[in-house]
N, CA and C of each residue as an Amber inpcrd file, in Angstrom:
protein
   264
   0.8230000  -1.1990000   0.0000000   0.0010000  -0.0030000  -0.0010000
   0.8710000   1.2590000  -0.0010000   1.9560000   1.2240000   0.8210000
   2.8570000   2.3700000   0.8560000   3.4700000   2.6270000  -0.5150000
   3.7700000   1.5170000  -1.2150000   4.3730000   1.6380000  -2.5360000
   3.4370000   2.3660000  -3.4970000   2.1650000   2.0040000  -3.5050000
   1.1920000   2.6560000  -4.3830000   1.0060000   4.1280000  -4.0190000
   0.9920000   4.4100000  -2.7280000   0.8570000   5.7980000  -2.2810000
   2.0620000   6.6200000  -2.7250000   3.2490000   6.0490000  -2.5790000
   4.4760000   6.7430000  -2.9980000   4.4880000   6.9480000  -4.5040000
   4.0670000   5.9330000  -5.2320000   4.0100000   6.0240000  -6.6860000
   3.0100000   7.0890000  -7.1290000   1.8670000   7.1340000  -6.4910000
   0.8590000   8.1390000  -6.8010000   1.3700000   9.5410000  -6.4810000
   2.0290000   9.6760000  -5.3500000   2.5970000  10.9650000  -4.9570000
   3.6630000  11.4120000  -5.9530000   4.5080000  10.4900000  -6.3890000
   5.5320000  10.8010000  -7.3870000   4.8980000  11.2430000  -8.7000000
   3.8430000  10.5630000  -9.1070000   3.1230000  10.9220000 -10.3300000
   2.5720000  12.3440000 -10.2340000   1.9810000  12.6740000  -9.0930000
   1.4220000  14.0160000  -8.8900000   2.5310000  15.0680000  -8.9500000
   3.6650000  14.7960000  -8.3170000   4.7840000  15.7440000  -8.3260000
   5.2890000  15.9640000  -9.7480000   5.4200000  14.8830000 -10.5180000
   5.8820000  14.9900000 -11.9020000   4.8940000  15.7880000 -12.7420000
   3.6140000  15.5480000 -12.5660000   2.5960000  16.2690000 -13.3380000
   2.5970000  17.7580000 -12.9910000   2.6980000  18.0770000 -11.7080000
   2.7320000  19.4810000 -11.2820000   3.9730000  20.1600000 -11.8450000
   5.1070000  19.4610000 -11.8320000   6.3430000  20.0200000 -12.3890000
   6.1910000  20.2790000 -13.8800000   5.5580000  19.3570000 -14.5890000
   5.3550000  19.5220000 -16.0300000   4.4630000  20.7250000 -16.3180000
   3.4150000  20.8840000 -15.5310000   2.5160000  22.0310000 -15.7040000
   3.2600000  23.3300000 -15.4180000   4.0610000  23.3520000 -14.3450000
   4.8300000  24.5530000 -14.0090000   5.8330000  24.8860000 -15.1040000
   6.4840000  23.8650000 -15.6640000   7.4380000  24.0780000 -16.7440000
   6.7420000  24.6460000 -17.9730000   5.5810000  24.1180000 -18.2880000
   4.8130000  24.6040000 -19.4260000   4.4120000  26.0620000 -19.2300000
   3.9730000  26.3920000 -18.0210000   3.5860000  27.7790000 -17.7290000
   4.8010000  28.6980000 -17.7810000   5.9420000  28.2280000 -17.3240000
   7.1630000  29.0350000 -17.3560000   7.5930000  29.3050000 -18.7940000
   7.4870000  28.2940000 -19.6640000   7.8350000  28.4850000 -21.0760000
   6.8950000  29.4890000 -21.7300000   5.6150000  29.3860000 -21.4200000
   4.6330000  30.3190000 -21.9810000   4.9280000  31.7460000 -21.5200000
   5.2510000  31.9100000 -20.2500000   5.5850000  33.2380000 -19.7290000
   6.8460000  33.7760000 -20.3880000   7.8210000  32.9130000 -20.6040000
   9.0620000  33.3390000 -21.2610000   8.7790000  33.7680000 -22.7000000
   7.9150000  33.0460000 -23.4000000   7.5570000  33.4220000 -24.7690000
   6.8390000  34.7700000 -24.7940000   5.9330000  34.9870000 -23.8560000
   5.2280000  36.2640000 -23.7950000   6.1890000  37.4030000 -23.4870000
   7.1290000  37.1710000 -22.5930000   8.1160000  38.1860000 -22.2550000
   8.9940000  38.5030000 -23.4590000   9.4060000  37.4790000 -24.1960000
  10.2230000  37.6890000 -25.3870000   9.4690000  38.5230000 -26.4150000
   8.1940000  38.2160000 -26.6400000   7.3880000  38.9910000 -27.5790000
   7.2720000  40.4460000 -27.1460000   7.0640000  40.6630000 -25.8800000
   6.9250000  42.0320000 -25.3540000   8.2340000  42.7990000 -25.5060000
   9.3580000  42.1470000 -25.2390000  10.6580000  42.8020000 -25.4080000
  10.9100000  43.1610000 -26.8670000  10.4850000  42.3030000 -27.7840000
  10.6320000  42.6010000 -29.2080000   9.7710000  43.7910000 -29.5980000
   8.5640000  43.8880000 -29.0380000   7.7050000  45.0450000 -29.3000000
   8.3620000  46.3220000 -28.7990000   8.9060000  46.2680000 -27.5950000
   9.5490000  47.4440000 -27.0200000  10.8030000  47.8220000 -27.7930000
  11.5280000  46.8280000 -28.2850000  12.7540000  47.0870000 -29.0310000
  12.4500000  47.8220000 -30.3230000  11.3090000  47.5050000 -30.9330000
  10.9380000  48.1430000 -32.1830000  10.2120000  49.4700000 -32.0030000
   9.8940000  49.8230000 -30.7870000   9.1420000  51.0560000 -30.5420000
  10.0340000  52.2770000 -30.7380000   9.4080000  53.3450000 -31.2030000
  10.1370000  54.6060000 -31.3740000  10.3830000  55.2390000 -30.0170000
  11.5680000  55.7600000 -29.8590000  11.9360000  56.4120000 -28.6000000
  11.9750000  57.9140000 -28.8250000  11.2200000  58.6410000 -28.0350000
  11.2180000  60.0970000 -28.1230000  12.4640000  60.6370000 -27.4520000
  13.1360000  61.5470000 -28.1160000  14.3230000  62.1530000 -27.5450000
  14.0110000  63.5790000 -27.1230000  14.7240000  64.0810000 -26.1410000
  14.4920000  65.4590000 -25.7040000  14.7500000  66.4530000 -26.8260000
  14.0480000  67.5800000 -26.7870000  14.1920000  68.6000000 -27.8260000
  15.6270000  69.1020000 -27.9140000  16.3060000  69.1980000 -26.7820000
  17.6780000  69.6930000 -26.7740000  18.5900000  68.7860000 -27.6060000
  18.4020000  67.4850000 -27.4920000  19.2120000  66.5430000 -28.2570000
  18.8860000  66.6430000 -29.7400000  17.6130000  66.8010000 -30.0960000
  17.2400000  66.9820000 -31.4900000  17.8730000  68.2420000 -32.0610000
  17.8970000  69.3030000 -31.2760000  18.5000000  70.5550000 -31.7250000
  19.9900000  70.3210000 -31.9900000  20.6510000  69.5810000 -31.1100000
  22.0720000  69.2730000 -31.2860000  22.2790000  68.4630000 -32.5700000
  21.3910000  67.5250000 -32.8470000  21.5170000  66.7270000 -34.0660000
  21.3950000  67.6100000 -35.3040000  20.4490000  68.5480000 -35.2890000
  20.2770000  69.4340000 -36.4390000  21.5390000  70.2580000 -36.6700000
  22.0960000  70.7820000 -35.5880000  23.3200000  71.5660000 -35.7190000
  24.4490000  70.7090000 -36.2720000  24.5040000  69.4470000 -35.8650000
  25.5500000  68.5590000 -36.3540000  25.4680000  68.4180000 -37.8660000
  24.2710000  68.2370000 -38.3780000  24.1160000  68.0760000 -39.8230000
  24.3120000  69.3910000 -40.5690000  23.9260000  70.4950000 -39.9810000
  24.0680000  71.7830000 -40.6520000  25.5240000  72.2030000 -40.7370000
  26.3150000  71.8280000 -39.7510000  27.7210000  72.2340000 -39.7450000
  28.5460000  71.3240000 -40.6550000  28.4810000  70.0150000 -40.4000000
  29.3140000  69.0840000 -41.1590000  28.7170000  67.6840000 -41.0570000
  28.5290000  67.0330000 -42.1840000  27.9420000  65.6880000 -42.1870000
  28.8580000  64.6540000 -41.5320000  30.1540000  64.8540000 -41.5820000
  31.0670000  63.8760000 -40.9800000  30.9320000  63.8570000 -39.4590000
  30.5080000  64.9740000 -38.8580000  30.2680000  64.9920000 -37.4210000
  29.0920000  64.0950000 -37.0590000  28.1180000  64.0220000 -37.9430000
  26.9720000  63.1290000 -37.7220000  27.4530000  61.6790000 -37.6750000
  28.3120000  61.3050000 -38.6290000  28.8500000  59.9440000 -38.6470000
  29.6610000  59.6700000 -37.3850000  30.4910000  60.6140000 -36.9760000
  31.2840000  60.4510000 -35.7620000  30.3790000  60.2860000 -34.5380000
  29.3400000  61.1090000 -34.4820000  28.3750000  61.0370000 -33.3800000
  27.7560000  59.6380000 -33.2980000  27.3430000  59.1030000 -34.4400000
  26.6970000  57.7860000 -34.4640000  27.6880000  56.6630000 -34.1680000
  28.8970000  56.7840000 -34.6720000  29.9150000  55.7640000 -34.3900000
  30.2160000  55.7000000 -32.8950000  30.2560000  56.8530000 -32.2480000
  30.4970000  56.8800000 -30.8070000  29.3580000  56.2180000 -30.0390000
  28.1510000  56.2550000 -30.6040000  27.0030000  55.6040000 -29.9740000
  26.9310000  54.1150000 -30.3060000  27.8310000  53.6270000 -31.1870000
  27.8740000  52.2060000 -31.5060000  27.1670000  51.8170000 -32.7920000
  26.7240000  52.7890000 -33.5840000  26.0610000  52.4960000 -34.8500000
  27.0800000  52.4430000 -35.9820000  26.7420000  51.7460000 -37.0530000
  27.6630000  51.5920000 -38.1760000  27.5720000  52.7280000 -39.1820000
  26.3590000  53.2240000 -39.4240000  26.1640000  54.2390000 -40.4620000
  25.3510000  55.4030000 -39.9230000  25.4060000  56.4930000 -40.6820000
  24.6360000  57.6820000 -40.3180000  24.2460000  58.4220000 -41.5940000
  23.1520000  59.1470000 -41.5140000  22.7760000  60.0190000 -42.6240000
  22.0370000  61.2290000 -42.0660000  21.9970000  62.2770000 -42.8710000
  21.2700000  63.4860000 -42.4880000  19.9730000  63.5270000 -43.2830000
  18.8760000  63.6770000 -42.5940000  17.5730000  63.7150000 -43.2570000
  17.3940000  65.0610000 -43.9620000  16.3090000  65.1850000 -44.7040000
  16.0210000  66.4440000 -45.3980000  15.8230000  67.5920000 -44.4220000
  15.4220000  67.2770000 -43.1950000  15.2430000  68.3040000 -42.1670000
  16.5440000  68.5780000 -41.4180000  17.6630000  68.0590000 -41.9380000
  18.9900000  68.2590000 -41.3280000  19.1180000  67.5770000 -39.9680000
  18.4120000  66.4620000 -39.7840000  18.4790000  65.7190000 -38.5270000
  19.3790000  64.5050000 -38.7420000  20.3380000  64.3340000 -37.8640000
  21.2640000  63.2000000 -37.9430000  20.5310000  61.9240000 -37.5270000
  20.6140000  60.8950000 -38.3570000  19.9810000  59.6090000 -38.0650000
  21.0430000  58.5210000 -38.0370000  21.0240000  57.7070000 -36.9930000
  21.9730000  56.6080000 -36.8430000  21.3180000  55.2980000 -37.2840000
  22.0740000  54.4650000 -38.0140000  21.5450000  53.2200000 -38.5610000
  22.5480000  52.1020000 -38.2800000  22.0240000  50.9160000 -37.9550000
  22.9090000  49.7580000 -37.7070000  23.5440000  49.2850000 -38.9860000
């Protein structure tokens, strides 16, 4: 009788663990999706920084590239509005 009780208890523990693992994987997938959404979201920058970017493009385009390289980006360009844009 003890053997059957132990076996039943072990079965319950394994099933609960499997359910918890499944829920953890689902939560991890949801978190990954949310992080990808946030990664793709546009980030608003302060007006002062935008003003600095415009001045960078109006003075010299190479300063825009230097600015972006220092931030870790590979390429840079100046938009029609003279705003420096950094691109991977």
